[in-house]
Amino acid sequence: MADKAKILLVEDDPTLSYVVRDSLSNNGYDVVHCADAETAWAQFMKHNFDVCLLDVMLPKKDGMHLATQIRQKNEAIPILLLTSKNMDDDKIAGFKSGADDYITKPFNMQELLLRLEVFLKRTRKKEEDVQPEVKLGNLTFDYNNLVLEGDGVSHQLTQREADLIKYFCANANKVLKRDEILLNVWGKEDYFLGRSMDVFITKVRKYLKGQPGVELQTIHGIGFKFVYNPQ
């Protein structure tokens, strides 16, 4: 890869961390490894990372708390959770903490590398693809700066929230199937990601509530329709 992407790897298992770090390094990534959340946070504040790989089960403070801390500092950086937990509630909690995706242990290194490539392509495409601002009722949606503001309020969006609003704007007044949204915004169709999508839909609805000419409708059994009639 032309420019080395910098990865923050937080994993307390010495064997797994060695394997992951070695594989990432051999594939051209610049890896900073930490075994606990406190050290990881210090490194995060010191360096500019492109992606964070966080183990969920860490000593003292777990990976979900670290994900929340990172997300509060940086809305755009991709966060991937490494988890041995396979319960629905744990995965939803991970998405709510600010993570963009998860991979369940034991995992195939090729799968991890492919997911990293997807994250980095999206991030770099966003940097190259400057989008015009869009008026949504009395609010202005600034995709490039991840901001939705107006009516005396300013919402700092996560990358996923901004991607979702952008997709709805590009497909306004159309009935969109759930699997269409998942494939185009999340990159794949998955039951657990569907649950995550519902969390983000709720947030977007809250942001847009009461705005004239804008309504996010649920089409039961199918998906959603973003009704958009500029005033």
PDB file of C-alpha atoms in Angstrom:
ATOM      1  CA  MET A   1       0.000   0.000   0.000  1.00  0.00           C
ATOM      2  CA  ALA A   2       1.272   3.448  -0.952  1.00  0.00           C
ATOM      3  CA  ASP A   3       0.866   5.080   2.439  1.00  0.00           C
ATOM      4  CA  LYS A   4       1.151   2.890   5.498  1.00  0.00           C
ATOM      5  CA  ALA A   5      -2.106   2.874   7.427  1.00  0.00           C
ATOM      6  CA  LYS A   6      -1.570   3.146  11.185  1.00  0.00           C
ATOM      7  CA  ILE A   7      -3.495   0.600  13.269  1.00  0.00           C
ATOM      8  CA  LEU A   8      -4.123   0.687  17.019  1.00  0.00           C
ATOM      9  CA  LEU A   9      -4.322  -2.946  18.173  1.00  0.00           C
ATOM     10  CA  VAL A  10      -5.552  -3.478  21.739  1.00  0.00           C
ATOM     11  CA  GLU A  11      -5.365  -7.146  22.763  1.00  0.00           C
ATOM     12  CA  ASP A  12      -4.194  -8.651  26.051  1.00  0.00           C
ATOM     13  CA  ASP A  13      -3.675 -12.215  24.798  1.00  0.00           C
ATOM     14  CA  PRO A  14       0.076 -12.388  24.011  1.00  0.00           C
ATOM     15  CA  THR A  15      -0.225 -15.195  21.463  1.00  0.00           C
ATOM     16  CA  LEU A  16      -3.122 -13.685  19.522  1.00  0.00           C
ATOM     17  CA  SER A  17      -1.660 -10.189  19.628  1.00  0.00           C
ATOM     18  CA  TYR A  18       1.646 -11.499  18.239  1.00  0.00           C
ATOM     19  CA  VAL A  19      -0.113 -13.309  15.375  1.00  0.00           C
ATOM     20  CA  VAL A  20      -2.312 -10.331  14.487  1.00  0.00           C
ATOM     21  CA  ARG A  21       0.485  -7.769  14.777  1.00  0.00           C
ATOM     22  CA  ASP A  22       2.868  -9.903  12.713  1.00  0.00           C
ATOM     23  CA  SER A  23       0.272 -10.509   9.995  1.00  0.00           C
ATOM     24  CA  LEU A  24      -0.705  -6.838   9.802  1.00  0.00           C
ATOM     25  CA  SER A  25       2.936  -5.744   9.646  1.00  0.00           C
ATOM     26  CA  ASN A  26       3.660  -8.268   6.883  1.00  0.00           C
ATOM     27  CA  ASN A  27       0.748  -6.803   4.926  1.00  0.00           C
ATOM     28  CA  GLY A  28       2.112  -3.284   5.052  1.00  0.00           C
ATOM     29  CA  TYR A  29       0.398  -1.842   8.128  1.00  0.00           C
ATOM     30  CA  ASP A  30       2.078   0.225  10.829  1.00  0.00           C
ATOM     31  CA  VAL A  31       0.858  -1.370  14.075  1.00  0.00           C
ATOM     32  CA  VAL A  32       0.919  -0.013  17.621  1.00  0.00           C
ATOM     33  CA  HIS A  33       0.009  -2.766  20.100  1.00  0.00           C
ATOM     34  CA  CYS A  34      -1.282  -2.229  23.645  1.00  0.00           C
ATOM     35  CA  ALA A  35      -2.393  -4.827  26.196  1.00  0.00           C
ATOM     36  CA  ASP A  36      -4.780  -2.636  28.203  1.00  0.00           C
ATOM     37  CA  ALA A  37      -7.190   0.254  27.696  1.00  0.00           C
ATOM     38  CA  GLU A  38      -5.236   2.834  29.705  1.00  0.00           C
ATOM     39  CA  THR A  39      -2.060   2.384  27.644  1.00  0.00           C
ATOM     40  CA  ALA A  40      -4.135   2.312  24.465  1.00  0.00           C
ATOM     41  CA  TRP A  41      -5.806   5.620  25.306  1.00  0.00           C
ATOM     42  CA  ALA A  42      -2.424   7.243  25.918  1.00  0.00           C
ATOM     43  CA  GLN A  43      -1.210   5.994  22.526  1.00  0.00           C
ATOM     44  CA  PHE A  44      -4.421   7.125  20.837  1.00  0.00           C
ATOM     45  CA  MET A  45      -3.885  10.650  22.137  1.00  0.00           C
ATOM     46  CA  LYS A  46      -0.260  10.608  20.954  1.00  0.00           C
ATOM     47  CA  HIS A  47      -0.676   9.263  17.386  1.00  0.00           C
ATOM     48  CA  ASN A  48      -3.014   9.686  14.423  1.00  0.00           C
ATOM     49  CA  PHE A  49      -4.494   6.248  13.760  1.00  0.00           C
ATOM     50  CA  ASP A  50      -6.500   5.114  10.733  1.00  0.00           C
ATOM     51  CA  VAL A  51      -8.306   2.170  12.369  1.00  0.00           C
ATOM     52  CA  CYS A  52      -8.746   0.841  15.925  1.00  0.00           C
ATOM     53  CA  LEU A  53      -8.917  -2.917  16.626  1.00  0.00           C
ATOM     54  CA  LEU A  54     -10.145  -3.383  20.186  1.00  0.00           C
ATOM     55  CA  ASP A  55     -10.489  -6.597  22.156  1.00  0.00           C
ATOM     56  CA  VAL A  56     -13.688  -6.511  24.230  1.00  0.00           C
ATOM     57  CA  MET A  57     -12.351  -8.401  27.255  1.00  0.00           C
ATOM     58  CA  LEU A  58      -9.486  -6.331  28.636  1.00  0.00           C
ATOM     59  CA  PRO A  59      -8.108  -5.957  32.182  1.00  0.00           C
ATOM     60  CA  LYS A  60      -9.525  -3.087  34.292  1.00  0.00           C
ATOM     61  CA  LYS A  61     -11.474  -1.270  31.547  1.00  0.00           C
ATOM     62  CA  ASP A  62     -13.066  -3.257  28.711  1.00  0.00           C
ATOM     63  CA  GLY A  63     -12.943  -2.562  24.999  1.00  0.00           C
ATOM     64  CA  MET A  64     -16.471  -1.165  24.845  1.00  0.00           C
ATOM     65  CA  HIS A  65     -15.596   1.576  27.335  1.00  0.00           C
ATOM     66  CA  LEU A  66     -12.474   2.329  25.324  1.00  0.00           C
ATOM     67  CA  ALA A  67     -14.541   2.457  22.111  1.00  0.00           C
ATOM     68  CA  THR A  68     -16.875   5.005  23.716  1.00  0.00           C
ATOM     69  CA  GLN A  69     -13.911   7.082  24.871  1.00  0.00           C
ATOM     70  CA  ILE A  70     -12.327   7.015  21.410  1.00  0.00           C
ATOM     71  CA  ARG A  71     -15.621   7.799  19.677  1.00  0.00           C
ATOM     72  CA  GLN A  72     -16.174  10.845  21.875  1.00  0.00           C
ATOM     73  CA  LYS A  73     -12.767  12.130  20.793  1.00  0.00           C
ATOM     74  CA  ASN A  74     -12.963  11.129  17.128  1.00  0.00           C
ATOM     75  CA  GLU A  75     -16.316  10.633  15.390  1.00  0.00           C
ATOM     76  CA  ALA A  76     -14.861   9.377  12.124  1.00  0.00           C
ATOM     77  CA  ILE A  77     -12.211   6.748  12.936  1.00  0.00           C
ATOM     78  CA  PRO A  78     -13.314   3.167  12.158  1.00  0.00           C
ATOM     79  CA  ILE A  79     -13.520   0.924  15.248  1.00  0.00           C
ATOM     80  CA  LEU A  80     -13.586  -2.873  14.956  1.00  0.00           C
ATOM     81  CA  LEU A  81     -14.228  -4.993  18.055  1.00  0.00           C
ATOM     82  CA  LEU A  82     -12.481  -8.341  18.530  1.00  0.00           C
ATOM     83  CA  THR A  83     -14.848 -10.409  20.631  1.00  0.00           C
ATOM     84  CA  SER A  84     -15.221 -13.974  21.882  1.00  0.00           C
ATOM     85  CA  LYS A  85     -18.806 -13.170  22.876  1.00  0.00           C
ATOM     86  CA  ASN A  86     -21.499 -14.350  20.493  1.00  0.00           C
ATOM     87  CA  MET A  87     -24.605 -13.011  22.250  1.00  0.00           C
ATOM     88  CA  ASP A  88     -26.980 -10.597  20.518  1.00  0.00           C
ATOM     89  CA  ASP A  89     -27.045  -8.153  23.437  1.00  0.00           C
ATOM     90  CA  ASP A  90     -23.241  -7.991  23.581  1.00  0.00           C
ATOM     91  CA  LYS A  91     -23.018  -7.166  19.883  1.00  0.00           C
ATOM     92  CA  ILE A  92     -25.691  -4.475  20.129  1.00  0.00           C
ATOM     93  CA  ALA A  93     -23.888  -3.023  23.164  1.00  0.00           C
ATOM     94  CA  GLY A  94     -20.740  -2.902  21.053  1.00  0.00           C
ATOM     95  CA  PHE A  95     -22.457  -0.903  18.316  1.00  0.00           C
ATOM     96  CA  LYS A  96     -23.958   1.453  20.888  1.00  0.00           C
ATOM     97  CA  SER A  97     -20.496   2.028  22.343  1.00  0.00           C
ATOM     98  CA  GLY A  98     -19.414   3.484  19.007  1.00  0.00           C
ATOM     99  CA  ALA A  99     -17.971   0.457  17.202  1.00  0.00           C
ATOM    100  CA  ASP A 100     -18.532   0.156  13.451  1.00  0.00           C
ATOM    101  CA  ASP A 101     -18.215  -3.617  13.220  1.00  0.00           C
ATOM    102  CA  TYR A 102     -17.116  -6.726  15.102  1.00  0.00           C
ATOM    103  CA  ILE A 103     -15.315  -9.964  14.366  1.00  0.00           C
ATOM    104  CA  THR A 104     -15.803 -13.033  16.552  1.00  0.00           C
ATOM    105  CA  LYS A 105     -12.857 -15.085  17.823  1.00  0.00           C
ATOM    106  CA  PRO A 106     -11.452 -17.345  16.570  1.00  0.00           C
ATOM    107  CA  PHE A 107     -11.262 -15.502  13.254  1.00  0.00           C
ATOM    108  CA  ASN A 108      -9.446 -15.955   9.975  1.00  0.00           C
ATOM    109  CA  MET A 109      -6.697 -13.375   9.407  1.00  0.00           C
ATOM    110  CA  GLN A 110      -7.733 -13.040   5.779  1.00  0.00           C
ATOM    111  CA  GLU A 111     -11.193 -11.937   6.898  1.00  0.00           C
ATOM    112  CA  LEU A 112      -9.683  -9.339   9.232  1.00  0.00           C
ATOM    113  CA  LEU A 113      -7.438  -8.015   6.454  1.00  0.00           C
ATOM    114  CA  LEU A 114     -10.391  -7.731   4.071  1.00  0.00           C
ATOM    115  CA  ARG A 115     -12.432  -5.809   6.634  1.00  0.00           C
ATOM    116  CA  LEU A 116      -9.551  -3.413   7.202  1.00  0.00           C
ATOM    117  CA  GLU A 117      -9.300  -2.814   3.450  1.00  0.00           C
ATOM    118  CA  VAL A 118     -13.022  -1.987   3.309  1.00  0.00           C
ATOM    119  CA  PHE A 119     -12.744   0.463   6.223  1.00  0.00           C
ATOM    120  CA  LEU A 120      -9.737   2.223   4.709  1.00  0.00           C
ATOM    121  CA  LYS A 121     -11.246   2.460   1.211  1.00  0.00           C
ATOM    122  CA  ARG A 122     -14.366   4.108   2.616  1.00  0.00           C
ATOM    123  CA  THR A 123     -12.362   6.532   4.730  1.00  0.00           C
ATOM    124  CA  ARG A 124     -10.119   7.544   1.836  1.00  0.00           C
ATOM    125  CA  LYS A 125     -13.051   7.847  -0.563  1.00  0.00           C
ATOM    126  CA  LYS A 126     -14.743  10.211   1.874  1.00  0.00           C
ATOM    127  CA  GLU A 127     -11.608  12.367   2.024  1.00  0.00           C
ATOM    128  CA  GLU A 128     -11.547  12.595  -1.793  1.00  0.00           C
ATOM    129  CA  ASP A 129     -15.306  12.927  -2.345  1.00  0.00           C
ATOM    130  CA  VAL A 130     -16.349  16.389  -1.164  1.00  0.00           C
ATOM    131  CA  GLN A 131     -20.132  16.575  -0.781  1.00  0.00           C
ATOM    132  CA  PRO A 132     -22.282  19.729  -0.970  1.00  0.00           C
ATOM    133  CA  GLU A 133     -24.303  20.725   2.076  1.00  0.00           C
ATOM    134  CA  VAL A 134     -27.973  19.693   2.053  1.00  0.00           C
ATOM    135  CA  LYS A 135     -30.908  21.513   3.641  1.00  0.00           C
ATOM    136  CA  LEU A 136     -33.150  19.167   5.627  1.00  0.00           C
ATOM    137  CA  GLY A 137     -36.014  21.309   6.861  1.00  0.00           C
ATOM    138  CA  ASN A 138     -34.398  24.008   8.988  1.00  0.00           C
ATOM    139  CA  LEU A 139     -31.225  21.956   9.401  1.00  0.00           C
ATOM    140  CA  THR A 140     -28.092  21.904   7.263  1.00  0.00           C
ATOM    141  CA  PHE A 141     -26.444  18.533   6.694  1.00  0.00           C
ATOM    142  CA  ASP A 142     -22.679  18.864   6.215  1.00  0.00           C
ATOM    143  CA  TYR A 143     -21.460  15.379   5.327  1.00  0.00           C
ATOM    144  CA  ASN A 144     -17.816  16.371   4.987  1.00  0.00           C
ATOM    145  CA  ASN A 145     -17.636  17.670   8.563  1.00  0.00           C
ATOM    146  CA  LEU A 146     -20.127  15.165  10.042  1.00  0.00           C
ATOM    147  CA  VAL A 147     -22.452  17.914  11.252  1.00  0.00           C
ATOM    148  CA  LEU A 148     -26.228  18.431  11.231  1.00  0.00           C
ATOM    149  CA  GLU A 149     -27.066  21.890  12.522  1.00  0.00           C
ATOM    150  CA  GLY A 150     -29.727  24.584  12.622  1.00  0.00           C
ATOM    151  CA  ASP A 151     -32.642  25.732  14.806  1.00  0.00           C
ATOM    152  CA  GLY A 152     -30.081  26.636  17.457  1.00  0.00           C
ATOM    153  CA  VAL A 153     -28.694  23.094  17.760  1.00  0.00           C
ATOM    154  CA  SER A 154     -25.664  21.305  16.369  1.00  0.00           C
ATOM    155  CA  HIS A 155     -25.424  17.516  16.188  1.00  0.00           C
ATOM    156  CA  GLN A 156     -21.930  16.060  15.772  1.00  0.00           C
ATOM    157  CA  LEU A 157     -22.587  12.894  13.787  1.00  0.00           C
ATOM    158  CA  THR A 158     -20.714   9.617  13.751  1.00  0.00           C
ATOM    159  CA  GLN A 159     -19.425   8.461  10.375  1.00  0.00           C
ATOM    160  CA  ARG A 160     -22.146   5.819  10.242  1.00  0.00           C
ATOM    161  CA  GLU A 161     -24.913   8.337  11.001  1.00  0.00           C
ATOM    162  CA  ALA A 162     -23.586  10.637   8.273  1.00  0.00           C
ATOM    163  CA  ASP A 163     -23.345   7.759   5.779  1.00  0.00           C
ATOM    164  CA  LEU A 164     -26.924   6.753   6.566  1.00  0.00           C
ATOM    165  CA  ILE A 165     -28.330  10.279   6.139  1.00  0.00           C
ATOM    166  CA  LYS A 166     -26.335  10.690   2.917  1.00  0.00           C
ATOM    167  CA  TYR A 167     -27.790   7.440   1.552  1.00  0.00           C
ATOM    168  CA  PHE A 168     -31.327   8.493   2.443  1.00  0.00           C
ATOM    169  CA  CYS A 169     -30.822  11.883   0.759  1.00  0.00           C
ATOM    170  CA  ALA A 170     -29.501  10.210  -2.396  1.00  0.00           C
ATOM    171  CA  ASN A 171     -32.547   7.919  -2.467  1.00  0.00           C
ATOM    172  CA  ALA A 172     -35.233  10.317  -1.258  1.00  0.00           C
ATOM    173  CA  ASN A 173     -38.904   9.450  -1.791  1.00  0.00           C
ATOM    174  CA  LYS A 174     -38.115   5.823  -2.645  1.00  0.00           C
ATOM    175  CA  VAL A 175     -39.062   2.720  -0.685  1.00  0.00           C
ATOM    176  CA  LEU A 176     -35.757   1.205   0.454  1.00  0.00           C
ATOM    177  CA  LYS A 177     -35.527  -2.411   1.567  1.00  0.00           C
ATOM    178  CA  ARG A 178     -33.636  -3.151   4.766  1.00  0.00           C
ATOM    179  CA  ASP A 179     -31.110  -5.359   2.981  1.00  0.00           C
ATOM    180  CA  GLU A 180     -30.461  -2.585   0.421  1.00  0.00           C
ATOM    181  CA  ILE A 181     -29.554  -0.153   3.190  1.00  0.00           C
ATOM    182  CA  LEU A 182     -27.326  -2.691   4.938  1.00  0.00           C
ATOM    183  CA  LEU A 183     -25.437  -3.544   1.755  1.00  0.00           C
ATOM    184  CA  ASN A 184     -24.956   0.077   0.708  1.00  0.00           C
ATOM    185  CA  VAL A 185     -24.179   1.642   4.095  1.00  0.00           C
ATOM    186  CA  TRP A 186     -22.713  -1.242   6.144  1.00  0.00           C
ATOM    187  CA  GLY A 187     -21.275  -3.173   3.211  1.00  0.00           C
ATOM    188  CA  LYS A 188     -23.023  -6.448   3.984  1.00  0.00           C
ATOM    189  CA  GLU A 189     -26.331  -7.944   5.050  1.00  0.00           C
ATOM    190  CA  ASP A 190     -26.297  -9.480   8.520  1.00  0.00           C
ATOM    191  CA  TYR A 191     -28.921 -10.066  11.232  1.00  0.00           C
ATOM    192  CA  PHE A 192     -26.854  -8.406  13.951  1.00  0.00           C
ATOM    193  CA  LEU A 193     -26.012  -5.458  11.710  1.00  0.00           C
ATOM    194  CA  GLY A 194     -29.746  -5.160  11.079  1.00  0.00           C
ATOM    195  CA  ARG A 195     -30.209  -4.667  14.803  1.00  0.00           C
ATOM    196  CA  SER A 196     -27.447  -2.071  14.716  1.00  0.00           C
ATOM    197  CA  MET A 197     -29.174  -0.310  11.819  1.00  0.00           C
ATOM    198  CA  ASP A 198     -32.327   0.050  13.905  1.00  0.00           C
ATOM    199  CA  VAL A 199     -30.283   1.836  16.584  1.00  0.00           C
ATOM    200  CA  PHE A 200     -28.937   4.310  14.008  1.00  0.00           C
ATOM    201  CA  ILE A 201     -32.371   4.799  12.401  1.00  0.00           C
ATOM    202  CA  THR A 202     -33.744   5.784  15.816  1.00  0.00           C
ATOM    203  CA  LYS A 203     -30.955   8.345  16.256  1.00  0.00           C
ATOM    204  CA  VAL A 204     -31.501   9.851  12.797  1.00  0.00           C
ATOM    205  CA  ARG A 205     -35.249  10.088  13.405  1.00  0.00           C
ATOM    206  CA  LYS A 206     -34.589  11.948  16.647  1.00  0.00           C
ATOM    207  CA  TYR A 207     -32.321  14.444  14.869  1.00  0.00           C
ATOM    208  CA  LEU A 208     -34.891  15.128  12.127  1.00  0.00           C
ATOM    209  CA  LYS A 209     -38.039  15.127  14.262  1.00  0.00           C
ATOM    210  CA  GLY A 210     -40.333  18.064  13.537  1.00  0.00           C
ATOM    211  CA  GLN A 211     -38.378  19.335  10.530  1.00  0.00           C
ATOM    212  CA  PRO A 212     -40.681  20.608   7.742  1.00  0.00           C
ATOM    213  CA  GLY A 213     -40.644  18.607   4.521  1.00  0.00           C
ATOM    214  CA  VAL A 214     -38.626  15.766   6.029  1.00  0.00           C
ATOM    215  CA  GLU A 215     -39.908  12.449   7.388  1.00  0.00           C
ATOM    216  CA  LEU A 216     -38.308   9.035   7.796  1.00  0.00           C
ATOM    217  CA  GLN A 217     -41.152   6.554   7.421  1.00  0.00           C
ATOM    218  CA  THR A 218     -41.134   2.868   8.338  1.00  0.00           C
ATOM    219  CA  ILE A 219     -42.634   0.671   5.629  1.00  0.00           C
ATOM    220  CA  HIS A 220     -43.614  -2.362   7.685  1.00  0.00           C
ATOM    221  CA  GLY A 221     -42.261  -5.652   6.427  1.00  0.00           C
ATOM    222  CA  ILE A 222     -40.116  -3.936   3.800  1.00  0.00           C
ATOM    223  CA  GLY A 223     -37.891  -1.136   5.066  1.00  0.00           C
ATOM    224  CA  PHE A 224     -37.971   2.658   5.053  1.00  0.00           C
ATOM    225  CA  LYS A 225     -38.883   5.679   2.952  1.00  0.00           C
ATOM    226  CA  PHE A 226     -37.126   9.024   3.344  1.00  0.00           C
ATOM    227  CA  VAL A 227     -39.794  11.567   2.409  1.00  0.00           C
ATOM    228  CA  TYR A 228     -38.045  14.765   1.346  1.00  0.00           C
ATOM    229  CA  ASN A 229     -39.874  17.818   0.001  1.00  0.00           C
ATOM    230  CA  PRO A 230     -37.579  20.870   0.125  1.00  0.00           C
ATOM    231  CA  GLN A 231     -39.461  24.000   1.177  1.00  0.00           C
TER     232      GLN A 231
END
